[in-house]
mmCIF file of C-alpha atoms in Angstrom:
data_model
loop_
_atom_site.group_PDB
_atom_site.id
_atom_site.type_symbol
_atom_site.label_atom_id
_atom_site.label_comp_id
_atom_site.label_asym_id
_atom_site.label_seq_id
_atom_site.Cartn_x
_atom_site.Cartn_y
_atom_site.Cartn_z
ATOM 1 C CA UNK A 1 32.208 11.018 -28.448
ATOM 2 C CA UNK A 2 32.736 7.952 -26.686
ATOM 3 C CA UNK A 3 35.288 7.125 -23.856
ATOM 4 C CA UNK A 4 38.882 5.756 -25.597
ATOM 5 C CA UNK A 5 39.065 2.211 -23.545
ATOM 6 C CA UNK A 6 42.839 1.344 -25.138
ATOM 7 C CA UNK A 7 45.639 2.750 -26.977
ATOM 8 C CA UNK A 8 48.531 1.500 -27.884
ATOM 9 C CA UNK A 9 51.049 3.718 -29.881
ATOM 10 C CA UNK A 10 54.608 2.251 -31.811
ATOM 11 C CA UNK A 11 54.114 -1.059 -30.416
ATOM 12 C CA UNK A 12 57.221 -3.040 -30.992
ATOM 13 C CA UNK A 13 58.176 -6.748 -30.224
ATOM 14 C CA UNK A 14 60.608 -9.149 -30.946
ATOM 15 C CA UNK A 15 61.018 -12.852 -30.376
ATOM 16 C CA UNK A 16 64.258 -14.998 -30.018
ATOM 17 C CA UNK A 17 64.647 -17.862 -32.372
ATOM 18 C CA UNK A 18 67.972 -20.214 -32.494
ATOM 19 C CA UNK A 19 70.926 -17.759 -33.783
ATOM 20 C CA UNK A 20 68.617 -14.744 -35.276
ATOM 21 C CA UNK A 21 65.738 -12.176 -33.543
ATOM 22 C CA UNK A 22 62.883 -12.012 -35.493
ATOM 23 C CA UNK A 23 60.655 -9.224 -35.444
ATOM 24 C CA UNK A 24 57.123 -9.648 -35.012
ATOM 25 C CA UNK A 25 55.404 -5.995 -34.141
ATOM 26 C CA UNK A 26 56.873 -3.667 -36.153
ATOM 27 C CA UNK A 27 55.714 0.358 -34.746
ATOM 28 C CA UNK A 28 51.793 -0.567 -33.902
ATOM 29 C CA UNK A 29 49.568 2.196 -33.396
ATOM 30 C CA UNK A 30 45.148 2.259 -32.929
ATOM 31 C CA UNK A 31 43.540 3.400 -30.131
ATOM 32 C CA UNK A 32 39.577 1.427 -29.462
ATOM 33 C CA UNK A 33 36.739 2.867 -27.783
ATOM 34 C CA UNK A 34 33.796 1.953 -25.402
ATOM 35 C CA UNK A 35 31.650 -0.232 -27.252
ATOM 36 C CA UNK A 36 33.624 -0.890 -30.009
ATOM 37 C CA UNK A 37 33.445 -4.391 -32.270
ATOM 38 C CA UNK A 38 37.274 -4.288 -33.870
ATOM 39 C CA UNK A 39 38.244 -7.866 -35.411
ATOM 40 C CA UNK A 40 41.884 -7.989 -35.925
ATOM 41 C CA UNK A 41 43.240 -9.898 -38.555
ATOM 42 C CA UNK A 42 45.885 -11.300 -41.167
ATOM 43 C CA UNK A 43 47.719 -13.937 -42.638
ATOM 44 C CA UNK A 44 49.536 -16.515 -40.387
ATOM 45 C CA UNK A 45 52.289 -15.378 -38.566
ATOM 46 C CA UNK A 46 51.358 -11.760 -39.079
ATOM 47 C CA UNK A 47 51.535 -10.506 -35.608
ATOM 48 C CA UNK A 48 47.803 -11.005 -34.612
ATOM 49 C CA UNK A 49 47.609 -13.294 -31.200
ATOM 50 C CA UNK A 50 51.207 -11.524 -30.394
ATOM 51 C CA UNK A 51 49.659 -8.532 -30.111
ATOM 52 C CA UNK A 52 46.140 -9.489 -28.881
ATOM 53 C CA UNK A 53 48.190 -10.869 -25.745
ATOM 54 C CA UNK A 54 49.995 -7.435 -25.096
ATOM 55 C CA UNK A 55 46.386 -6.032 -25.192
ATOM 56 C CA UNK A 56 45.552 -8.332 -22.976
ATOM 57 C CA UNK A 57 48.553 -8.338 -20.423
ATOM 58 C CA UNK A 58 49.777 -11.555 -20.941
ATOM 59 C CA UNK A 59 53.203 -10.190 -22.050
ATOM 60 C CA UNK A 60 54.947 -6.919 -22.603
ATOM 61 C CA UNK A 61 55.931 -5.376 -25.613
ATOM 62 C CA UNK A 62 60.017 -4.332 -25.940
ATOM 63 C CA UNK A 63 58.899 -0.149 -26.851
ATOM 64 C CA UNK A 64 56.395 1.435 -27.681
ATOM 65 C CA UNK A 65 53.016 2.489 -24.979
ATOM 66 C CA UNK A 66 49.799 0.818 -24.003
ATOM 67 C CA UNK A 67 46.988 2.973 -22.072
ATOM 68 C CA UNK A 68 43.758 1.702 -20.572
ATOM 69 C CA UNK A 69 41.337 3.682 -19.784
ATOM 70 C CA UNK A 70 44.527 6.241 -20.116
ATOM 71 C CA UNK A 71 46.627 4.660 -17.373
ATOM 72 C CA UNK A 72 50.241 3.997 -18.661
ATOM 73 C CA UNK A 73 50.263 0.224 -18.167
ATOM 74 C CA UNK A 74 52.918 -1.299 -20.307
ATOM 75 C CA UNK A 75 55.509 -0.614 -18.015
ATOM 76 C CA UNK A 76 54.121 -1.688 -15.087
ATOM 77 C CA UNK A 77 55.286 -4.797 -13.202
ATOM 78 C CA UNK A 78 53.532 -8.218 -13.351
ATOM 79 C CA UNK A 79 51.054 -8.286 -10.333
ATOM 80 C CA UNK A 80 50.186 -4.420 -11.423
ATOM 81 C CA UNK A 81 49.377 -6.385 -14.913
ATOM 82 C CA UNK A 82 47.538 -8.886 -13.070
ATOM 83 C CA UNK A 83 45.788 -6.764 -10.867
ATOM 84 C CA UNK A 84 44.333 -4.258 -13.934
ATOM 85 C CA UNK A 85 43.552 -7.386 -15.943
ATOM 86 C CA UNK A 86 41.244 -8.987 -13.559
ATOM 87 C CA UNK A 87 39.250 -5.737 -13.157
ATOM 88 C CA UNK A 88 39.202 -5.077 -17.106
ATOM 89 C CA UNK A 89 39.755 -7.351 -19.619
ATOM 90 C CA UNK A 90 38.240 -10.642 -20.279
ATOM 91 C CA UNK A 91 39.828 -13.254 -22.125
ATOM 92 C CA UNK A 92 38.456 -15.779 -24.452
ATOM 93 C CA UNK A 93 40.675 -18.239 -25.812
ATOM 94 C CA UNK A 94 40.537 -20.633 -28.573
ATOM 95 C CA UNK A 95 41.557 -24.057 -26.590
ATOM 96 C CA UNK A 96 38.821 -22.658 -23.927
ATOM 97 C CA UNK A 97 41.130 -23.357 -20.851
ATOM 98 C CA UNK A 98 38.735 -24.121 -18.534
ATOM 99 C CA UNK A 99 39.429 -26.619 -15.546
ATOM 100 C CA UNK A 100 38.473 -30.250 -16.095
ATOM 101 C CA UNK A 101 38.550 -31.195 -12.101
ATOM 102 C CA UNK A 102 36.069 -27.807 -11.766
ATOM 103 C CA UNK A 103 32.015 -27.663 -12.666
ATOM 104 C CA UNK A 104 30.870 -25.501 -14.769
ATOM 105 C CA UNK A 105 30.116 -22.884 -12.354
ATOM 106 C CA UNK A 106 33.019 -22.612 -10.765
ATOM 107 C CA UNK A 107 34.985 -22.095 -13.784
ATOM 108 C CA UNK A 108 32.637 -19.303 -14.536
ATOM 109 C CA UNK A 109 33.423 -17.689 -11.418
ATOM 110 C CA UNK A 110 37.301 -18.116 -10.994
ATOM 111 C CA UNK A 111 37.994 -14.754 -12.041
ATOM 112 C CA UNK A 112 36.065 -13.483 -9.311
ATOM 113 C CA UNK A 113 37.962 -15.937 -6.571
ATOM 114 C CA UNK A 114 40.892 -14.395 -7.488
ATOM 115 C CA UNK A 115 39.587 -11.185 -7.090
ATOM 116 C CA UNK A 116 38.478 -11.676 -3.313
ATOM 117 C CA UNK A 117 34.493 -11.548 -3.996
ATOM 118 C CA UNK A 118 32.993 -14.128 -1.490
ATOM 119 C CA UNK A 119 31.349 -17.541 -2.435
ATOM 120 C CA UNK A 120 28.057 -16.306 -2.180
ATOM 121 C CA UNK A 121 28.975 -13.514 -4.679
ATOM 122 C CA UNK A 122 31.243 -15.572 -7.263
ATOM 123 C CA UNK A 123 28.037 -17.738 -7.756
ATOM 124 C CA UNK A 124 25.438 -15.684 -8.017
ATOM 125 C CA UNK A 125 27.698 -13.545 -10.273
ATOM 126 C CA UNK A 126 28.328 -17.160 -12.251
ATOM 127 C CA UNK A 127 25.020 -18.074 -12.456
ATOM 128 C CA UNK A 128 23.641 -14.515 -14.195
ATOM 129 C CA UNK A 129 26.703 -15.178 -16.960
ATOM 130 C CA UNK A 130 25.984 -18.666 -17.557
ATOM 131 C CA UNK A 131 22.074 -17.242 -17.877
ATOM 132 C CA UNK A 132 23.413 -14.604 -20.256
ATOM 133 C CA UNK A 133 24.963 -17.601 -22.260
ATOM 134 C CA UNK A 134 22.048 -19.665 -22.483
ATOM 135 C CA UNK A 135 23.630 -22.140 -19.991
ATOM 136 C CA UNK A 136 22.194 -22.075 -16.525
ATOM 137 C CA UNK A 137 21.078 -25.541 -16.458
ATOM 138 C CA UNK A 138 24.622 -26.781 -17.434
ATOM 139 C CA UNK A 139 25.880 -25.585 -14.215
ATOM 140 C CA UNK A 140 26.490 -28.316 -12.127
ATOM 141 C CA UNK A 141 28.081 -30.396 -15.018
ATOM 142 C CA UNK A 142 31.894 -30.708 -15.868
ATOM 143 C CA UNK A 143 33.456 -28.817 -18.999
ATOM 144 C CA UNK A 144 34.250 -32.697 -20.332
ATOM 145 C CA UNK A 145 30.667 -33.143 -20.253
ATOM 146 C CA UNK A 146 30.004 -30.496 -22.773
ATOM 147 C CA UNK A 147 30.068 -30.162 -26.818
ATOM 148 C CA UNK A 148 32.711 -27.749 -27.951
ATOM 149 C CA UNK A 149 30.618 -25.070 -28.505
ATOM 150 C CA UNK A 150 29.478 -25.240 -25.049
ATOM 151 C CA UNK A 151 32.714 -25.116 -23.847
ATOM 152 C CA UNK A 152 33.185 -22.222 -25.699
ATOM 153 C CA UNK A 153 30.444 -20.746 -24.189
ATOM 154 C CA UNK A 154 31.717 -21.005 -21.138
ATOM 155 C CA UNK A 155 34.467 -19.552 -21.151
ATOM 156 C CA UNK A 156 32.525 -16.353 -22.707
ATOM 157 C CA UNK A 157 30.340 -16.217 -19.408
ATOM 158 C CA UNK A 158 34.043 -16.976 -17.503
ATOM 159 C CA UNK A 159 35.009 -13.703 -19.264
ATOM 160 C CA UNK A 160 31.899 -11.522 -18.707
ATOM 161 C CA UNK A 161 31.666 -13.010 -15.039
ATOM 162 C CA UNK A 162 34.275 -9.809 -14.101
ATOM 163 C CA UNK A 163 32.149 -7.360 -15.485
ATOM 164 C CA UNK A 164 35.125 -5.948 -17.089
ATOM 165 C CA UNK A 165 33.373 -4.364 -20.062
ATOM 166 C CA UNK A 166 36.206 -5.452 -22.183
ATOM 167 C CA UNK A 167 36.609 -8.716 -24.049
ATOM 168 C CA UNK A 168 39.068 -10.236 -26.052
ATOM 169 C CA UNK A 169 38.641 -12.832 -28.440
ATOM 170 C CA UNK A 170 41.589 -14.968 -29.531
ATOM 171 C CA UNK A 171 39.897 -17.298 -32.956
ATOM 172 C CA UNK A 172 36.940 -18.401 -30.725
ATOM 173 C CA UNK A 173 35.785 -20.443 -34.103
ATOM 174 C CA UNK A 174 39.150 -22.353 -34.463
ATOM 175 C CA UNK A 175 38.270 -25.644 -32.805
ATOM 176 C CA UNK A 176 34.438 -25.342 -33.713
ATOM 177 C CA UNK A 177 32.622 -26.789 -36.396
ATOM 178 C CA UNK A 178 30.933 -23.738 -38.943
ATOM 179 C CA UNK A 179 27.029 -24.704 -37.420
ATOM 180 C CA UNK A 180 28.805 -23.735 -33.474
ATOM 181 C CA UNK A 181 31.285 -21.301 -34.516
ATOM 182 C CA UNK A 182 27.889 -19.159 -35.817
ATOM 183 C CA UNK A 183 26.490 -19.660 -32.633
ATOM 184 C CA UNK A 184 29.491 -18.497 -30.876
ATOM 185 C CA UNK A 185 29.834 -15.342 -32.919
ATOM 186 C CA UNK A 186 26.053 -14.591 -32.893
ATOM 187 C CA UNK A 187 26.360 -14.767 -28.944
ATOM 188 C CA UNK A 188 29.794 -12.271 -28.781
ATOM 189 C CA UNK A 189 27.657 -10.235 -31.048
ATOM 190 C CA UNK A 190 24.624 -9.607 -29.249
ATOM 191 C CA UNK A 191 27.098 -9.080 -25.918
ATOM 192 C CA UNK A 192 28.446 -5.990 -28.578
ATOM 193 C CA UNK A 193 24.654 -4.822 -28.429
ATOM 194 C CA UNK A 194 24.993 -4.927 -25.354
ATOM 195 C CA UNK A 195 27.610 -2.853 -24.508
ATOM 196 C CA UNK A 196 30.609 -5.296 -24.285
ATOM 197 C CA UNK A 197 33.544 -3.680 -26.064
ATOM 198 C CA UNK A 198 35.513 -6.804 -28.352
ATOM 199 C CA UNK A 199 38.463 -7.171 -29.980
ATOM 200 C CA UNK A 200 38.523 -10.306 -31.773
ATOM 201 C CA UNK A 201 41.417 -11.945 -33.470
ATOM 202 C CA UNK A 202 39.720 -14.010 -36.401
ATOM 203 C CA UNK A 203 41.643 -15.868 -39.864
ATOM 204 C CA UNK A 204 37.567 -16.090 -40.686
ATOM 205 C CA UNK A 205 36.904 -13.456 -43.346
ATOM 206 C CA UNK A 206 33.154 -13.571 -42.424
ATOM 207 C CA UNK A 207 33.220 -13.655 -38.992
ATOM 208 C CA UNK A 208 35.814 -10.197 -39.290
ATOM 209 C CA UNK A 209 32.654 -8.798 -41.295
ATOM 210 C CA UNK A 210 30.819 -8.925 -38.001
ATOM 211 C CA UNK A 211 32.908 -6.489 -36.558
ATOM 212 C CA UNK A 212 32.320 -2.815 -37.127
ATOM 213 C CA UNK A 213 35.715 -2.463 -37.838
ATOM 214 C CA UNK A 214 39.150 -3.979 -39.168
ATOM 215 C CA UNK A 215 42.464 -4.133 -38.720
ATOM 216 C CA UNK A 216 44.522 -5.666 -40.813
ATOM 217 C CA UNK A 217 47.694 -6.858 -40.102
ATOM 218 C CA UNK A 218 50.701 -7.597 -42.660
ATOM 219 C CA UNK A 219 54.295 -8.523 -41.503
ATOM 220 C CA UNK A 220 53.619 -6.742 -38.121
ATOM 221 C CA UNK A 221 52.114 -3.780 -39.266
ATOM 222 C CA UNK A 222 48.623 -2.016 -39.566
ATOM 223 C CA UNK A 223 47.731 -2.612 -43.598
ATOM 224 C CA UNK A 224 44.623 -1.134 -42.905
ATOM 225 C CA UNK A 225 42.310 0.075 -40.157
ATOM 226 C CA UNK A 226 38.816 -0.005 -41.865
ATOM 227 C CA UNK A 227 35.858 1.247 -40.223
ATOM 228 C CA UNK A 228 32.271 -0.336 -41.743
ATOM 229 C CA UNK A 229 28.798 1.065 -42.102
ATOM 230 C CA UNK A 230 27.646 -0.239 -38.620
ATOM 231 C CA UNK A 231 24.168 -1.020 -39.841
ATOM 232 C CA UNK A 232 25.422 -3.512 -42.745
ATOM 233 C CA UNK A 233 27.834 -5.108 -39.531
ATOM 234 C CA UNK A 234 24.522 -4.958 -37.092
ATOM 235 C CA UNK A 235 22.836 -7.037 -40.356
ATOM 236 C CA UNK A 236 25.532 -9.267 -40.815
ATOM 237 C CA UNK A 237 25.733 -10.548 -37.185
ATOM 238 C CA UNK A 238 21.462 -10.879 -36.938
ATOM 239 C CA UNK A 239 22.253 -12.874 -40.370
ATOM 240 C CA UNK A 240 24.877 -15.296 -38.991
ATOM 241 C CA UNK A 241 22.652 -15.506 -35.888
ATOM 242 C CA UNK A 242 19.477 -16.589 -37.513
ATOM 243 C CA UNK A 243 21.568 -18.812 -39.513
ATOM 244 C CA UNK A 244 23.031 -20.358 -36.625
ATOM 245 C CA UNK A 245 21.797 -23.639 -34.673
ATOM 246 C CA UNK A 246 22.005 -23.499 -30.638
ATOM 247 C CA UNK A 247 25.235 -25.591 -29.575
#
């Protein structure tokens, strides 16, 4: 049986809007283990990149519990948040935020100058992600100089650069076209192959496919939690990848 990564259990959260509070999570519970593939997803407004940011710790929910790697971490304060997310989760996020006044590699490797690694290790650490990514010889170059989907590429490697083991994905597609957004998913799935654990938030219904399982959200609750054949996901990705044109 493999190692439970996260768990969150009655996962509640709320959000202030003029005179009224309007409930967004309504009682969330999964739990996702080493190596998983999980694409979360839903109609707008459902919940999804509200609660892919508590995964993340990015923000806290009002009750409930989230456990990584079974450490209590929901309550903890923010630089205890910051401090476990910079040794496990990486984040990939739809507008890429990636620093226009920085090169390529040292976006890559700005997780890693927060953590305290030296210069000589951030860039050698930078360099291996950006090979992983099929951009080493983009290095030098600033994020303006790159297409979208190399942007997006970036910020993958930016997000494996902390050898975290965990990624998560917030609509990596949404400011692609279809031809770079299968290039982008055909990379986060061979990372899966890899041994990458992802949780991807996704409105594609083919690119949730990918994932070896589902969660569907619905008015801030689990609708279903669907676990696929992994061989017909396994096809699926090598189907989108051959399909797909390098960005």
């Amino acid at each position: 049986m493999k190692k439970e990564v996260l768990r969150i259990q009655a996962i509640q959260k709320s959000f202030d809007s003029q005179a009224e509070t309007a409930q967004v999570l309504k009682g969330i519970d999964f739990s996702i283990s080493e190596g998983e593939y999980v694409a979360i997803s839903g109609p707008s407004g459902c919940g999804k990149s509200t609660l892919l940011n508590i995964l993340g710790l990015l923000d806290t929910p009002d009750a409930g519990e989230y456990h990584i790697d079974g450490l209590l971490v929901s309550s903890m304060n923010g630089d205890q948040r910051a401090e476990i997310r910079s040794r496990r989760i990486g984040f990939v996020f739809q507008a890429f935020n990636l620093l226009d006044d920085e090169t390529v590699l040292d976006n890559v490797a700005l997780p890693l100058k927060y953590r305290g690694d030296s210069k000589m290790q951030r860039q050698t650490r930078a360099n291996e992600c950006l090979k992983m990514v099929g951009l080493a010889d983009k290095a030098g170059l600033f994020p303006n100089q790159l297409s979208g989907g190399q942007q997006q590429r970036v910020s993958i490697a930016r997000a494996l650069a902390a050898d975290s083991g965990i990624m998560l994905v917030d609509e990596p597609t949404g400011n692609l076209d279809s031809k770079n957004g299968d290039a982008v998913m055909a990379l986060l799935d061979r990372l899966n192959k890899q041994g990458t654990t992802i949780v991807l938030v996704t409105h594609d219904p083919r690119y949730a496919q990918m994932a070896h399982r589902q969660i569907q959200l619905l008015d801030g609750r689990v609708q279903a939690d669907v676990r696929k054949n992994a061989q017909k996901a396994i096809q699926k990705g090598e189907q989108i990848e051959k399909e797909s044109f390098a960005c």
